[in-house]
Amino acid sequence: MKVEFTAAQDALRKELRSYFEQLMTPELSAECDEAMGEGGGPLWREALRQMGKDGWIGVGWPKELGGRGMSPIEQFIFVEEVMRAGYPFPFLTTESVGPQLAEFGNESQKRDIVPKILAGECLIAIGYSEPGAGTDLASLKTSAVKDGDEWVINGQKMWTSLAHFCDYVWLACRTDPDAAKPHKGISMFMVPTSDPGWSCSPVVTLGGVRTNATFYDNIRVPADAMVGELNGGWKLITSQLNRERLSLVNFGPTAEMFNNVVRWAQQMEMPAGGKLIDEPWVQINLAKVRAGVEALKLVCYKQAWAMSEGTLEMADASAAKVYGSEFFIEVYRLLGEIIGQASLINRKTEGANAMASRIERLYRTASIITFGGGTNEIQRDIISAAGLWMPRATR
Amino acid sequence: MDFGFSEQQRDVQNLARQILGDNVSPESLAQYDGYKADRFDKALWDKLAEAGLLGLAVAEEYGGMGFGFFELALLIEEAGRSIAPVPLSAHLVSAALPIQQFGSAAQKQRYLPGVASGQIMLSAALTEPYNEDPAQPILTTATADGTGLRISGDKTAVPFAHLADRIVLSAKMGDGVVVVLLDPKAAGLSMTPMQVTTYEPQFALSLDNVSIAAEDILASADRGREVMQWLTERTSVALCAHQLGASDKAMRMTASYTAERKQFGVLISTFQAVGHRAANCFIDVECLRLNTYQAVSRLDGGLDASNEVQIAKIWAGDVGHRVSYAAQHLHGGTGIDRDYPLWRYCTWLRYNEISLGSSAKNLASLGKRIAAGEAFCR
């Protein structure tokens, strides 16, 4: 065991850090701020294509799939650095659905969609939840019915984030309403948002971030729009979620924010004299964040390593998701306390401190991932059952 | 970056787990409860020596296996898993390692072969009453006496002082710190037994003008502080490793219990409130594991680990406390029943939490380092 990065990994990180310093122009940063950290604007798209051209998006992908052939650890270093730079990286596409398509997709998906993902030219939203199917995802009702060589899709999805600027929805549909167990009658489809039967309407959230309700009205897709096997969707959903969980709790942005708050507090002269950072309670808050970030870093990298070894454990993926999502909320509280009143000021206020107003926004958005990506109650069920062998109640 | 164990590391783990698993049981531990007997299993000690485990990190030229700090930490993790009645941390980490690192050729020749063979036992006097920084002794002072020293003062909570052949001890000398190998039989030294929460034999030492020969000085006044910081970092991490083994075991014991215990006609593990509390322990123990291994890995590789050691100890304190109470709570009355093995773990989790600096103390210290710009996230 050697928990330190290799010299090559350190060099890669350095290279990426200066790469993103160049890439993140003030104009791009401003556009991303305007998009509430979601991306989707023209400069954002251009930057994504640039990353694709420069071979970064698939740095840890096998060469035969168009990547650079490094490991998931290098892939994670890349994602950490792109997120540290403040670029809203479309990790659902690149880190979770993309690898699923590369592994389980059919020839046309591998030929037509995967290269576009690596080129930064294709974006995919995830269509799981429905008005009546959230945590109990297997009860979903959106249907795909076979008609000749085609599938006809009808239904509604909720919380289809990013869908308003995505090219496809990775859509979970019921293909066997009579399956013995509900999760055995689900298949996955790649549904183009350009279809006239597709529509979406915005849902504005506490954090100001837009998500969507999406509607599927007699959308006809060819047979090869299906991913994996008929009625074999559940396995794809769970392994996609395991991958997503790691990306959701990437520690990079938090590490960067911690460093920025430390630098700020070191310089902040108190009107009554002295520096803010000399306050013992400020130091304690910072130390709590620092100790927590360290754990998150290790949890993330252990999983990236496990992915490269092919030994990613379900309980570990869930533990990372629970720990990270709940820790983020704590971080925004602890750092917000240090910043004080300024951490309540929206960035649109004239003269607002950009770092402080970022915390103002993040504190409002942080609750999303304690339930999004599989609610933490279910994650804890998974941990006690798969990690500690505790028999659980049947549902 | 590699989170997998090497074959050598796996061998050490398996060997230690097997020997400790075969020789330590609730029944064997019961004989020491309440100080009925010294909490020291000589037969186990000899078996560990025979298997080469006491000499894991001792150089081959002194009869050891010449492995690194990582393998030693894995042994101590296993000692925590079984809460074995042998003072591995004091003997191997606080005493033998600094002798090997900083000792004279004569000192190494005199002590290390016996460390590896188990024929001698070493200990360390790290703290003074209400002064818990081993690198800054205040109450114990040294003066020059020919080529040797005279030492007076007080130390507290010294494990196995009555059985040790030598005790690593620091004393203030002018502006510096000396480190000596104290003979527990020296004239002017008195020891008073202390009753500790874990029932480990520990002693308060009182030194009255104790004479130390030149050959027993491990570090002179200009180097002593560095030596004490070096061994304190490693001892802190050893406490983390012990805590990791103990908390992992307490957690798994709890999970197994909930998978057997029925109430309302069903296993209590099927209640979400129960499963979730256990899941919190799983997350906690994983965080402790990774932070401990990181600190071990950095020390093993000769890298600076000041921040990583403190962070690991913060986790060791918090996780030990939380796992201990969750484990007791989920066991109900069974957990506090002294006929069931959990309670001993709880005392060790507490011991490791507080020893050499609690979470609060380490947070404050890390906070100072952050303020000084010494602990940015890399």
XYZ file of N, CA and C in Angstrom, chain B residues 201-304:
312
model
N -1.429 -2.562 33.308
C -0.552 -2.100 34.388
C 0.142 -0.806 33.977
N -0.075 0.247 34.728
C 0.607 1.508 34.466
C 1.072 2.085 35.797
N 2.076 2.933 35.699
C 2.704 3.422 36.920
C 3.002 4.909 36.830
N 2.904 5.551 37.990
C 3.429 6.902 38.132
C 4.871 6.761 38.582
N 5.778 7.446 37.897
C 7.188 7.374 38.269
C 7.594 8.668 38.960
N 8.346 8.507 40.026
C 8.893 9.677 40.686
C 10.403 9.503 40.751
N 11.116 10.454 40.166
C 12.572 10.332 40.104
C 13.206 11.348 41.038
N 14.064 10.851 41.924
C 14.720 11.744 42.857
C 16.220 11.619 42.664
N 16.745 12.530 41.830
C 18.186 12.552 41.605
C 18.700 11.198 41.100
N 17.997 10.635 40.154
C 18.374 9.323 39.616
C 19.595 9.484 38.710
N 20.557 8.620 38.904
C 21.791 8.704 38.123
C 21.630 7.924 36.819
N 21.996 8.558 35.719
C 21.926 7.917 34.399
C 23.345 7.865 33.841
N 23.797 6.679 33.512
C 25.140 6.542 32.954
C 25.161 7.037 31.509
N 26.326 7.438 31.053
C 26.449 7.974 29.693
C 25.935 6.981 28.657
N 26.163 5.701 28.911
C 25.751 4.686 27.931
C 24.228 4.571 27.805
N 23.507 5.145 28.769
C 22.037 5.070 28.709
C 21.403 6.360 28.188
N 22.226 7.264 27.672
C 21.657 8.484 27.073
C 21.365 8.194 25.598
N 20.099 8.323 25.203
C 19.715 8.061 23.810
C 19.894 9.311 22.957
N 19.577 10.464 23.537
C 19.736 11.707 22.769
C 20.152 12.817 23.715
N 21.168 13.579 23.303
C 21.633 14.689 24.128
C 20.689 15.876 23.963
N 20.917 16.898 24.787
C 19.957 18.006 24.897
C 19.653 18.696 23.569
N 20.589 18.676 22.635
C 20.341 19.367 21.374
C 19.498 18.539 20.399
N 19.336 17.254 20.699
C 18.611 16.390 19.749
C 17.356 15.773 20.329
N 17.228 15.870 21.644
C 16.164 15.116 22.325
C 14.761 15.465 21.865
N 14.554 16.755 21.607
C 13.197 17.165 21.220
C 12.806 16.506 19.885
N 13.757 16.510 18.982
C 13.519 15.896 17.664
C 13.217 14.397 17.814
N 13.984 13.741 18.684
C 13.773 12.307 18.910
C 12.382 12.064 19.497
N 12.005 12.912 20.450
C 10.691 12.717 21.072
C 9.562 13.005 20.092
N 9.735 14.019 19.242
C 8.696 14.291 18.231
C 8.587 13.111 17.271
N 9.708 12.586 16.910
C 9.752 11.447 15.978
C 8.993 10.259 16.558
N 9.283 9.944 17.819
C 8.628 8.762 18.384
C 7.175 9.049 18.768
N 6.874 10.311 19.071
C 5.487 10.653 19.411
C 4.583 10.526 18.188
N 5.078 10.997 17.045
C 4.293 10.847 15.811
C 3.977 9.382 15.552
N 4.992 8.547 15.697
C 4.782 7.121 15.417
C 3.893 6.467 16.470
N 4.043 6.893 17.725
C 3.195 6.315 18.766
C 1.733 6.752 18.570
N 1.541 8.002 18.168
C 0.173 8.473 17.880
C -0.457 7.623 16.785
N 0.308 7.375 15.741
C -0.234 6.582 14.635
C -0.474 5.138 15.073
N 0.382 4.632 15.969
C 0.156 3.283 16.501
C -1.160 3.241 17.282
N -1.451 4.317 18.028
C -2.737 4.387 18.729
C -3.886 4.370 17.721
N -3.710 5.070 16.618
C -4.743 5.080 15.563
C -4.940 3.672 14.999
N -3.828 2.957 14.784
C -3.922 1.607 14.223
C -4.619 0.669 15.213
N -4.276 0.820 16.471
C -4.918 0.004 17.507
C -6.412 0.333 17.559
N -6.708 1.631 17.464
C -8.102 2.075 17.485
C -8.863 1.512 16.291
N -8.193 1.471 15.152
C -8.816 0.946 13.942
C -9.210 -0.519 14.143
N -8.273 -1.314 14.636
C -8.574 -2.729 14.861
C -9.689 -2.908 15.875
N -9.609 -2.137 16.960
C -10.597 -2.292 18.035
C -11.981 -1.817 17.588
N -12.030 -0.706 16.865
C -13.357 -0.198 16.483
C -13.962 -1.070 15.373
N -13.121 -1.568 14.481
C -13.637 -2.460 13.442
C -14.244 -3.715 14.087
N -13.543 -4.246 15.074
C -14.040 -5.456 15.747
C -15.339 -5.162 16.517
N -15.368 -4.046 17.241
C -16.576 -3.710 18.013
C -17.767 -3.538 17.069
N -17.515 -2.925 15.919
C -18.585 -2.714 14.938
C -19.092 -4.054 14.388
N -18.173 -4.938 14.040
C -18.594 -6.213 13.453
C -19.258 -7.119 14.483
N -18.786 -7.026 15.712
C -19.443 -7.776 16.791
C -20.909 -7.318 16.917
N -21.084 -6.012 16.783
C -22.425 -5.429 16.892
C -23.306 -5.868 15.723
N -22.737 -5.814 14.523
C -23.517 -6.212 13.349
C -23.959 -7.669 13.484
N -23.054 -8.533 13.953
C -23.408 -9.942 14.118
C -24.507 -10.104 15.167
N -24.378 -9.331 16.234
C -25.392 -9.440 17.296
C -26.779 -9.084 16.770
N -26.858 -8.005 15.979
C -28.176 -7.591 15.481
C -28.741 -8.597 14.482
N -27.847 -9.437 13.937
C -28.308 -10.460 12.991
C -28.745 -11.743 13.705
N -28.642 -11.734 15.024
C -29.092 -12.898 15.805
C -30.225 -12.557 16.761
N -30.209 -11.337 17.228
C -31.158 -10.921 18.267
C -32.523 -10.626 17.640
N -33.562 -11.258 18.204
C -34.923 -11.008 17.704
C -35.748 -10.235 18.720
N -36.544 -9.309 18.240
C -37.571 -8.642 19.031
C -38.779 -8.445 18.118
N -39.948 -8.447 18.686
C -41.194 -8.376 17.901
C -41.216 -9.480 16.839
N -40.494 -10.559 17.111
C -40.510 -11.684 16.191
C -39.602 -11.547 14.981
N -38.827 -10.470 14.927
C -37.917 -10.311 13.773
C -36.515 -9.950 14.264
N -35.526 -10.160 13.387
C -34.162 -9.760 13.712
C -34.105 -8.240 13.861
N -33.389 -7.786 14.883
C -33.363 -6.321 15.067
C -32.567 -5.625 13.957
N -31.728 -6.376 13.229
C -31.020 -5.765 12.097
C -31.984 -5.277 11.025
N -33.212 -5.824 11.025
C -34.163 -5.424 9.977
C -34.816 -4.075 10.272
N -34.579 -3.544 11.461
C -35.085 -2.194 11.737
C -34.110 -1.183 11.134
N -34.667 -0.264 10.349
C -33.782 0.704 9.694
C -32.986 1.534 10.700
N -33.619 1.865 11.812
C -32.907 2.694 12.801
C -31.653 1.976 13.292
N -31.725 0.673 13.369
C -30.576 -0.124 13.808
C -29.532 -0.202 12.688
N -30.003 -0.544 11.493
C -29.089 -0.667 10.355
C -28.355 0.639 10.087
N -29.060 1.744 10.221
C -28.450 3.024 9.883
C -27.385 3.443 10.890
N -27.637 3.107 12.159
C -26.609 3.457 13.149
C -25.348 2.628 12.885
N -25.551 1.370 12.522
C -24.396 0.525 12.190
C -23.710 1.036 10.922
N -24.510 1.497 9.961
C -23.931 2.032 8.717
C -23.076 3.259 9.014
N -23.517 4.087 9.946
C -22.695 5.241 10.329
C -21.345 4.784 10.868
N -21.355 3.700 11.635
C -20.088 3.162 12.147
C -19.201 2.706 10.993
N -19.813 2.081 10.000
C -19.053 1.582 8.845
C -18.333 2.744 8.141
N -19.062 3.831 7.957
C -18.469 5.005 7.302
C -17.340 5.562 8.174
N -17.615 5.676 9.465
C -16.609 6.188 10.392
C -15.341 5.346 10.367
N -15.523 4.042 10.460
C -14.355 3.157 10.529
C -13.557 3.227 9.225
N -14.263 3.365 8.105
C -13.563 3.500 6.824
C -12.734 4.788 6.795
N -13.293 5.868 7.309
C -12.537 7.131 7.355
C -11.317 6.988 8.262
N -11.489 6.327 9.396
C -10.346 6.111 10.289
C -9.298 5.238 9.601
N -9.768 4.183 8.930
C -8.849 3.260 8.265
C -7.970 4.006 7.250
N -8.622 4.777 6.385
C -7.879 5.422 5.303
C -6.939 6.496 5.832
N -7.388 7.252 6.833
C -6.502 8.281 7.385
C -5.329 7.659 8.144
N -5.589 6.547 8.820
C -4.496 5.862 9.517
C -3.488 5.323 8.511
N -3.982 4.633 7.492
C -3.061 4.074 6.500
C -2.285 5.172 5.785
N -2.934 6.302 5.570
C -2.211 7.383 4.906
C -1.054 7.863 5.781
N -1.320 8.073 7.087
C -0.253 8.535 7.981
C 0.853 7.489 8.053
N 0.458 6.217 8.143
C 1.444 5.130 8.202
C 2.274 5.120 6.922
N 1.593 5.229 5.804
C 2.261 5.168 4.506
C 3.289 6.296 4.366
N 2.915 7.473 4.795
C 3.844 8.610 4.673
C 5.048 8.433 5.600
N 4.799 8.006 6.837
C 5.925 7.792 7.753
C 6.822 6.674 7.235
N 6.183 5.626 6.728
C 6.922 4.494 6.179
C 7.801 4.934 5.015
N 7.303 5.897 4.244
C 8.043 6.357 3.075
C 8.992 7.509 3.387
N 9.108 7.850 4.681
C 10.028 8.922 5.066
C 9.552 10.310 4.667
N 8.255 10.480 4.464
C 7.715 11.786 4.075
C 7.212 12.539 5.301
N 7.116 13.858 5.176
C 6.527 14.638 6.252
C 5.071 14.217 6.438
